[in-house]
Short mmCIF file of N, CA and C in Angstrom, two decimals:
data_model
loop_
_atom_site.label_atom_id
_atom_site.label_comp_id
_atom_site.label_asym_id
_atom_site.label_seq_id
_atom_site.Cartn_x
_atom_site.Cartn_y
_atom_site.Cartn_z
N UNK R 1 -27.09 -21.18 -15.05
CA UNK R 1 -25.90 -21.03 -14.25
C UNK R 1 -25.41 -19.58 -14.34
N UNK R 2 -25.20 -19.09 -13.29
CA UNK R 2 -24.65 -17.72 -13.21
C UNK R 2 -23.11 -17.62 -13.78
N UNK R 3 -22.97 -16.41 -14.68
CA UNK R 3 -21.75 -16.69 -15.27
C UNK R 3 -20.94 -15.41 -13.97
N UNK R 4 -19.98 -15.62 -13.54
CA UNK R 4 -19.11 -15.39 -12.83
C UNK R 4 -17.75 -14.24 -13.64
N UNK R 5 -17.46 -13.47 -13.25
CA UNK R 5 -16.17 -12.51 -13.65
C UNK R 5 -15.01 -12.54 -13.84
N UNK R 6 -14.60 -12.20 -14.29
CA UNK R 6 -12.90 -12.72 -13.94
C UNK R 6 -12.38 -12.36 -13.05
N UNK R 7 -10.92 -12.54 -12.92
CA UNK R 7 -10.10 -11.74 -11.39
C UNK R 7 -10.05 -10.33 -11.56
N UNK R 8 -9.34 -10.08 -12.66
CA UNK R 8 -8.88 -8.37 -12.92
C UNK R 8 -10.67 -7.68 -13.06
N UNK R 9 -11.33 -8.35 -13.93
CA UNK R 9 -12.82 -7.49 -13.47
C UNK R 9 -13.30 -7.13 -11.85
N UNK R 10 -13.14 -8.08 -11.50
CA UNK R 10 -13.87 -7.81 -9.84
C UNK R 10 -12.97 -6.99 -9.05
N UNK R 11 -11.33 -6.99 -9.50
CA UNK R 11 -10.59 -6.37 -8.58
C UNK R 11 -10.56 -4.81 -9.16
N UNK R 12 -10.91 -4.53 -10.43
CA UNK R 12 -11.34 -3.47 -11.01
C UNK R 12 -12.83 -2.73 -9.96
N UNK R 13 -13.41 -3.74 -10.28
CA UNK R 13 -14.88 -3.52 -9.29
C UNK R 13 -14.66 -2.60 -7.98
N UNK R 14 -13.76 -3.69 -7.58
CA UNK R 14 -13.70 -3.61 -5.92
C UNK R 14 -12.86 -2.04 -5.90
N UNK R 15 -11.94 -1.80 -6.68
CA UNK R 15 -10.83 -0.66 -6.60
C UNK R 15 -11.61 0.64 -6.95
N UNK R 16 -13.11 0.67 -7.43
CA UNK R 16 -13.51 1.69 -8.02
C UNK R 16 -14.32 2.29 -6.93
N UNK R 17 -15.20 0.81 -6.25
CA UNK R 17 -15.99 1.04 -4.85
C UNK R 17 -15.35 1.71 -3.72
N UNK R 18 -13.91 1.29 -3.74
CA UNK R 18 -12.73 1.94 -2.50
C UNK R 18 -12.75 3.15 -3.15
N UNK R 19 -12.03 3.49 -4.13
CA UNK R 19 -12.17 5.19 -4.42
C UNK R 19 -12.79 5.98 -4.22
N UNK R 20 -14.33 5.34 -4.51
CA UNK R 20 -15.39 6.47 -4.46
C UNK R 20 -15.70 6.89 -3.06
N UNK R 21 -14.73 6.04 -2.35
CA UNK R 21 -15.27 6.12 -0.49
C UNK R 21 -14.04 7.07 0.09
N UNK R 22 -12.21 6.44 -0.73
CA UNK R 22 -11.25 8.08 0.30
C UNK R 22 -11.17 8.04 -0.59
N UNK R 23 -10.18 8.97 0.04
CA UNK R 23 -9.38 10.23 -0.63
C UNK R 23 -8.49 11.10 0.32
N UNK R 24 -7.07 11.36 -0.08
CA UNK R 24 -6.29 11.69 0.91
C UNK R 24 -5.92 13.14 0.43
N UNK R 25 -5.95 13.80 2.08
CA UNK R 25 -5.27 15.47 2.27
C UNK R 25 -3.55 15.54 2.46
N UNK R 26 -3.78 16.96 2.61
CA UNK R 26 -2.12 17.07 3.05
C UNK R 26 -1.55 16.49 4.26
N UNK R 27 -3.43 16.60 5.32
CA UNK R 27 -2.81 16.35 6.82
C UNK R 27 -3.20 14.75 6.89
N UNK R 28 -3.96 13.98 6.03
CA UNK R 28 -4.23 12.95 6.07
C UNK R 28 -4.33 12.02 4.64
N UNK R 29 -3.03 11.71 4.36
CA UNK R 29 -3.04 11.51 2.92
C UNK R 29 -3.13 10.08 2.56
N UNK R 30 -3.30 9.53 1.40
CA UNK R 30 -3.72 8.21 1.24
C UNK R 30 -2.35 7.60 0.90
N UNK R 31 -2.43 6.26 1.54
CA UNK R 31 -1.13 5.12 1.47
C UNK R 31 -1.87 4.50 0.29
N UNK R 32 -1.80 4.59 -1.19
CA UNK R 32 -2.23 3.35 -2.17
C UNK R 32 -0.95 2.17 -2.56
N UNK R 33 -1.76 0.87 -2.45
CA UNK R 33 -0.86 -0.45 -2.36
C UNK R 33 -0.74 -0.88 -3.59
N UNK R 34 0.01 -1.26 -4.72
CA UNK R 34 -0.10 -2.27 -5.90
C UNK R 34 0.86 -3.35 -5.59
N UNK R 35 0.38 -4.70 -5.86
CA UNK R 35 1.20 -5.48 -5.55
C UNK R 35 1.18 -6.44 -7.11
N UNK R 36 2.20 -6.74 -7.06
CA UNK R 36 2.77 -7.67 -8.93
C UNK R 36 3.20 -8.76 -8.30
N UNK R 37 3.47 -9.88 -9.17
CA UNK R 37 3.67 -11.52 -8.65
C UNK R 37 5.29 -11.41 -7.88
N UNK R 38 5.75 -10.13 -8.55
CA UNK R 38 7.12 -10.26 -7.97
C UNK R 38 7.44 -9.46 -6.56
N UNK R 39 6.80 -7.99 -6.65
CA UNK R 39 6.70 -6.98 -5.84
C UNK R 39 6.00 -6.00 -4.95
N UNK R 40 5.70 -5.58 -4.26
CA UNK R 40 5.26 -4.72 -3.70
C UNK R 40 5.40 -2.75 -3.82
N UNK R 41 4.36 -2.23 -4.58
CA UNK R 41 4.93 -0.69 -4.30
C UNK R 41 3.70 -0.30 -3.48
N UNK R 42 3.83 0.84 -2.86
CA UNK R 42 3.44 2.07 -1.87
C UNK R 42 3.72 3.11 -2.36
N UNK R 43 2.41 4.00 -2.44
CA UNK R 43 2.91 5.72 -2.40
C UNK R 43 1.96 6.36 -1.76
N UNK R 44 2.25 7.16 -0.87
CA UNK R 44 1.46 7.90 -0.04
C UNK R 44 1.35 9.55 -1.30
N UNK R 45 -0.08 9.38 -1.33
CA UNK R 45 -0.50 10.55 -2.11
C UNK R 45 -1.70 11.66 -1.41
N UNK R 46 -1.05 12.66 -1.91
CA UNK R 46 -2.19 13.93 -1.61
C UNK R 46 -2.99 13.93 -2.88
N UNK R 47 -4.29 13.61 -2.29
CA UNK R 47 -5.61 13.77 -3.66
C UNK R 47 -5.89 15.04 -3.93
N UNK R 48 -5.81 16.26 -3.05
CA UNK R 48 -5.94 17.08 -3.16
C UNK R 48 -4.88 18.13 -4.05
N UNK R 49 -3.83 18.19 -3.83
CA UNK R 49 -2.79 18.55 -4.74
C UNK R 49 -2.64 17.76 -5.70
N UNK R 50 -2.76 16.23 -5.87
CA UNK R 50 -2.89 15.64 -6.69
C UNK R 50 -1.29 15.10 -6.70
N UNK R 51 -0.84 14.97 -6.25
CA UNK R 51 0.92 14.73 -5.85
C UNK R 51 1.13 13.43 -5.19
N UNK R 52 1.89 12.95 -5.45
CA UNK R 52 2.94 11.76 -4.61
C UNK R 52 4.16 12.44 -3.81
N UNK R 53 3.68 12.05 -2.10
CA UNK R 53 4.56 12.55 -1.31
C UNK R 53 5.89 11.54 -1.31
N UNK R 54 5.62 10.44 -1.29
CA UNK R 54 6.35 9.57 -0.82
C UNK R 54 6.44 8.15 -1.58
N UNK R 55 7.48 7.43 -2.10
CA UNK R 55 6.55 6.05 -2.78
C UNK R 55 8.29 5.28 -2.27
N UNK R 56 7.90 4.34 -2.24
CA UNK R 56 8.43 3.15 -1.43
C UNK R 56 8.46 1.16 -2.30
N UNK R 57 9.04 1.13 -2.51
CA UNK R 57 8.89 -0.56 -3.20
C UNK R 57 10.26 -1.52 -2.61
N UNK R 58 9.97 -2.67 -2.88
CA UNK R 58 11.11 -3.97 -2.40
C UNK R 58 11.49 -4.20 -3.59
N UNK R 59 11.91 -3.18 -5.09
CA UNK R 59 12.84 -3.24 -6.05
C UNK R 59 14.17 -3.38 -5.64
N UNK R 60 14.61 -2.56 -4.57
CA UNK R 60 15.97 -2.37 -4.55
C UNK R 60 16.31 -2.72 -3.27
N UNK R 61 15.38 -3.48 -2.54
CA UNK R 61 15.79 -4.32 -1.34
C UNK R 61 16.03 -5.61 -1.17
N UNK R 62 16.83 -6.51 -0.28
CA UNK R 62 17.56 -7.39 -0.22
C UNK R 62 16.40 -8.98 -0.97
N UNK R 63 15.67 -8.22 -0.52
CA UNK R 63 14.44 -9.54 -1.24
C UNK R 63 15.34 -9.75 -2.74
N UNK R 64 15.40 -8.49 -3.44
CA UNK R 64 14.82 -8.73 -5.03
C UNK R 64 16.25 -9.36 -5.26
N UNK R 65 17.47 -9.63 -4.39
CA UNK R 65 18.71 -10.28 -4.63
C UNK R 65 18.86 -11.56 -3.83
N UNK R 66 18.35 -11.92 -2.84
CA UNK R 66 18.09 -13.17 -2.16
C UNK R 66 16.50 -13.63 -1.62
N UNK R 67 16.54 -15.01 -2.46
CA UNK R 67 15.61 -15.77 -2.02
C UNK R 67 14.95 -16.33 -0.51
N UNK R 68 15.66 -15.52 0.30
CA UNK R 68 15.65 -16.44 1.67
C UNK R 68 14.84 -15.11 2.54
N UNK R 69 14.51 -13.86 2.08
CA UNK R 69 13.36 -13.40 2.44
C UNK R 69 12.20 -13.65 2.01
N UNK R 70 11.15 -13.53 2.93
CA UNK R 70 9.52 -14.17 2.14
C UNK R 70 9.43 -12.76 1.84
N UNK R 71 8.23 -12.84 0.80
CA UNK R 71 7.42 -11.97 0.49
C UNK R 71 6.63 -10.89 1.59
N UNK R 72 5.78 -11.61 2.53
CA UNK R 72 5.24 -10.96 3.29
C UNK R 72 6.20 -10.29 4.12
N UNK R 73 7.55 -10.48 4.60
CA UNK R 73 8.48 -10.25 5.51
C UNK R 73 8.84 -8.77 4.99
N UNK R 74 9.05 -8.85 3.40
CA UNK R 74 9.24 -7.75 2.87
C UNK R 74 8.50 -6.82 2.91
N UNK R 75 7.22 -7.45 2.85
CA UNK R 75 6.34 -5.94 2.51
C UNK R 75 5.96 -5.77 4.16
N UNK R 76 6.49 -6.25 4.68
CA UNK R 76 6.18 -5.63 6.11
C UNK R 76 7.21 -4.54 6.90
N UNK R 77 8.66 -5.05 5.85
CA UNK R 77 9.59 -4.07 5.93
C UNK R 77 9.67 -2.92 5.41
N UNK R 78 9.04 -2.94 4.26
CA UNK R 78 8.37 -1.85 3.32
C UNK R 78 7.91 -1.11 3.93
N UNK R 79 6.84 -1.60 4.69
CA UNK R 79 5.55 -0.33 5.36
C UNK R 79 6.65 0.04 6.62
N UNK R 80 7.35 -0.23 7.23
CA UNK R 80 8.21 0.05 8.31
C UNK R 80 8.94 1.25 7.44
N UNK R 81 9.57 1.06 6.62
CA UNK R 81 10.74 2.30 5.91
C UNK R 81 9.93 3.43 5.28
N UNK R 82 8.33 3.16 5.00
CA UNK R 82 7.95 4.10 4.74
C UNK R 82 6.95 4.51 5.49
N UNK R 83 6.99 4.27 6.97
CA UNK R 83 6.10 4.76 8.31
C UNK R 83 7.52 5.55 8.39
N UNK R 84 8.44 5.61 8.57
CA UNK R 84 10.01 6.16 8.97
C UNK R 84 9.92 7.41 8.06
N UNK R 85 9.86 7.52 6.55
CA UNK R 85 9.42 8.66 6.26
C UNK R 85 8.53 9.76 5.93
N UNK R 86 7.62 8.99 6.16
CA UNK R 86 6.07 9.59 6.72
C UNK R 86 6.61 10.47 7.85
N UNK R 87 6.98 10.24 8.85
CA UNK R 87 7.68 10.74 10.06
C UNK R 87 8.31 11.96 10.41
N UNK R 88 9.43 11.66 8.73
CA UNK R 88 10.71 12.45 8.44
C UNK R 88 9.68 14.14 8.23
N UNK R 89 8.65 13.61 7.23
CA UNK R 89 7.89 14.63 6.56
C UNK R 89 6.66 14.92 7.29
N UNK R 90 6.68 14.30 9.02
CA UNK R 90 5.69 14.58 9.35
C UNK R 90 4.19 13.93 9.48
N UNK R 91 4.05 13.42 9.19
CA UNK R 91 2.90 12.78 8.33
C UNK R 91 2.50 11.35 9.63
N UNK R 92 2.16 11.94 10.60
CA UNK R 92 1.25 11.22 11.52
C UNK R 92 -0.01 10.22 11.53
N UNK R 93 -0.49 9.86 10.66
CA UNK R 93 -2.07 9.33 10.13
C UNK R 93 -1.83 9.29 8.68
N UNK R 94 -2.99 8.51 8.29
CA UNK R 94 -2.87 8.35 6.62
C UNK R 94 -3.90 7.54 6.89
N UNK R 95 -4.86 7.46 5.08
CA UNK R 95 -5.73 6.38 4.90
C UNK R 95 -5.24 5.25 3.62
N UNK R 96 -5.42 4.02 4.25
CA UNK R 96 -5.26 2.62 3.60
C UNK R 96 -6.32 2.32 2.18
N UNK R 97 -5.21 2.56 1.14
CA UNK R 97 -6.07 2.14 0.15
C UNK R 97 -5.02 0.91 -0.74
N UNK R 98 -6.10 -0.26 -0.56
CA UNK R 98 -5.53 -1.85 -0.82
C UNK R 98 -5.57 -1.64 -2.27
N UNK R 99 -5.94 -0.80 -3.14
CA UNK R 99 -6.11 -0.66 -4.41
C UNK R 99 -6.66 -1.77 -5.19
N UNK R 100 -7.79 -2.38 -4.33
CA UNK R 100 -8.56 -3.69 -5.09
C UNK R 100 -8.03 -4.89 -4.87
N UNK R 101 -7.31 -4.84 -3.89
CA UNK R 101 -6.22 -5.88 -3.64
C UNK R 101 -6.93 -6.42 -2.29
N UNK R 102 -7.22 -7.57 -1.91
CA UNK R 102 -8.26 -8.37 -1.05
C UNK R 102 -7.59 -8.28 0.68
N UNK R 103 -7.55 -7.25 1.68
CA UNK R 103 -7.14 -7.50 2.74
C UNK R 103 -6.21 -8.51 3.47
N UNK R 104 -5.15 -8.92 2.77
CA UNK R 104 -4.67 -10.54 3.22
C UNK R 104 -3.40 -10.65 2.84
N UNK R 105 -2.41 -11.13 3.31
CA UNK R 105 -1.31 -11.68 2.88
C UNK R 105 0.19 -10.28 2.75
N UNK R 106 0.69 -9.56 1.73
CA UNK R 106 1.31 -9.08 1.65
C UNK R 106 0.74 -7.63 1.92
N UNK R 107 -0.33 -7.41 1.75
CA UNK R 107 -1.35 -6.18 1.65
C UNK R 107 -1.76 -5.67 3.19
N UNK R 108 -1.66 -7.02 3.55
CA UNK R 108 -2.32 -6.41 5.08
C UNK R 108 -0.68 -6.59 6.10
N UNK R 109 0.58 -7.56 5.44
CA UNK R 109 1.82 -7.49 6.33
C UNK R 109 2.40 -5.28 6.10
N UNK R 110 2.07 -5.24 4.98
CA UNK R 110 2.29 -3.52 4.66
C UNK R 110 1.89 -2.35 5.83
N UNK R 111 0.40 -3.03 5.58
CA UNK R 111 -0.42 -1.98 6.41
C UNK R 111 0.16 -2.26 8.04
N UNK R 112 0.41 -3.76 8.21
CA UNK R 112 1.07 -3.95 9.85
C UNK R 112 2.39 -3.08 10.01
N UNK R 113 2.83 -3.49 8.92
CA UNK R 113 4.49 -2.48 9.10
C UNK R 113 3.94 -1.20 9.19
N UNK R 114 3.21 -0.64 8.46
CA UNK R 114 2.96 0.85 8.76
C UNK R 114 2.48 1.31 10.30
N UNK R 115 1.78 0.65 10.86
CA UNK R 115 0.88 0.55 12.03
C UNK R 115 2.40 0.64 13.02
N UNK R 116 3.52 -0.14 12.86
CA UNK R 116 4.45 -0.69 13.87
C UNK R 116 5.23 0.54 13.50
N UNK R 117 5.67 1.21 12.56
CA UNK R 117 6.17 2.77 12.37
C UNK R 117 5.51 3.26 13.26
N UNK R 118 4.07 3.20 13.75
CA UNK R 118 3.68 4.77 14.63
C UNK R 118 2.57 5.39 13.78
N UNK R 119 2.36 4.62 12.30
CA UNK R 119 1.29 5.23 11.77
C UNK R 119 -0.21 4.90 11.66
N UNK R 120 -0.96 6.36 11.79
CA UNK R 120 -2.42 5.79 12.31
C UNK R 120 -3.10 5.77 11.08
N UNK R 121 -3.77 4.15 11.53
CA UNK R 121 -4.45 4.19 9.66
C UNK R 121 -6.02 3.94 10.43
#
């Protein structure tokens, strides 16, 4: 019987395979996603300077004080407030990094909010 991995191994896996593929500039910088059982963060980073332009989370939004927003609703509002300052600073395009995190659910409502800002991923 094939012995099988755990979760955090494969999503380790998967996050190392995405790296080795972007990497974000000044004019095209990377959106990386972490998502926790409770939250959602975003930070749009320059790999090249090695800097965080921008970082964004549903800590201090209406979610983390009422139950009657979903999860996905949030992180779709998320990627909306931070397509808005992408904007502020310019920042037209960006590349999507799910940070090992499986295309689906809160990860991909983010990337929609970003898309509905105006931003090209």
């Amino acid at each position: 019987m094939m012995e099988t991995g755990n979760k955090q191994l494969n999503k380790k896996r998967r996050h190392t395979r995405i790296r080795a593929r972007i990497s974000g500039t000044a004019e095209r910088p990377r959106v990386a996603v972490f998502r926790s059982n409770r939250f959602i963060y975003a930070q749009v980073i320059d790999d090249a300077a090695k800097k965080t332009i921008i970082s964004s989370s549903d800590i201090k939004s209406k979610r983390s004080r009422t139950a009657k927003i979903k999860k996905t609703e949030s992180a779709t509002s998320i990627g909306r407030q931070l397509a808005a300052l992408m904007k502020e600073k310019g920042i037209s395009e960006a590349v999507f990094d799910r940070g090992g995190f499986k295309y689906h659910g809160r990860v991909r409502s983010l990337a929609d909010g970003l898309r509905e800002g105006g931003i090209k991923i």
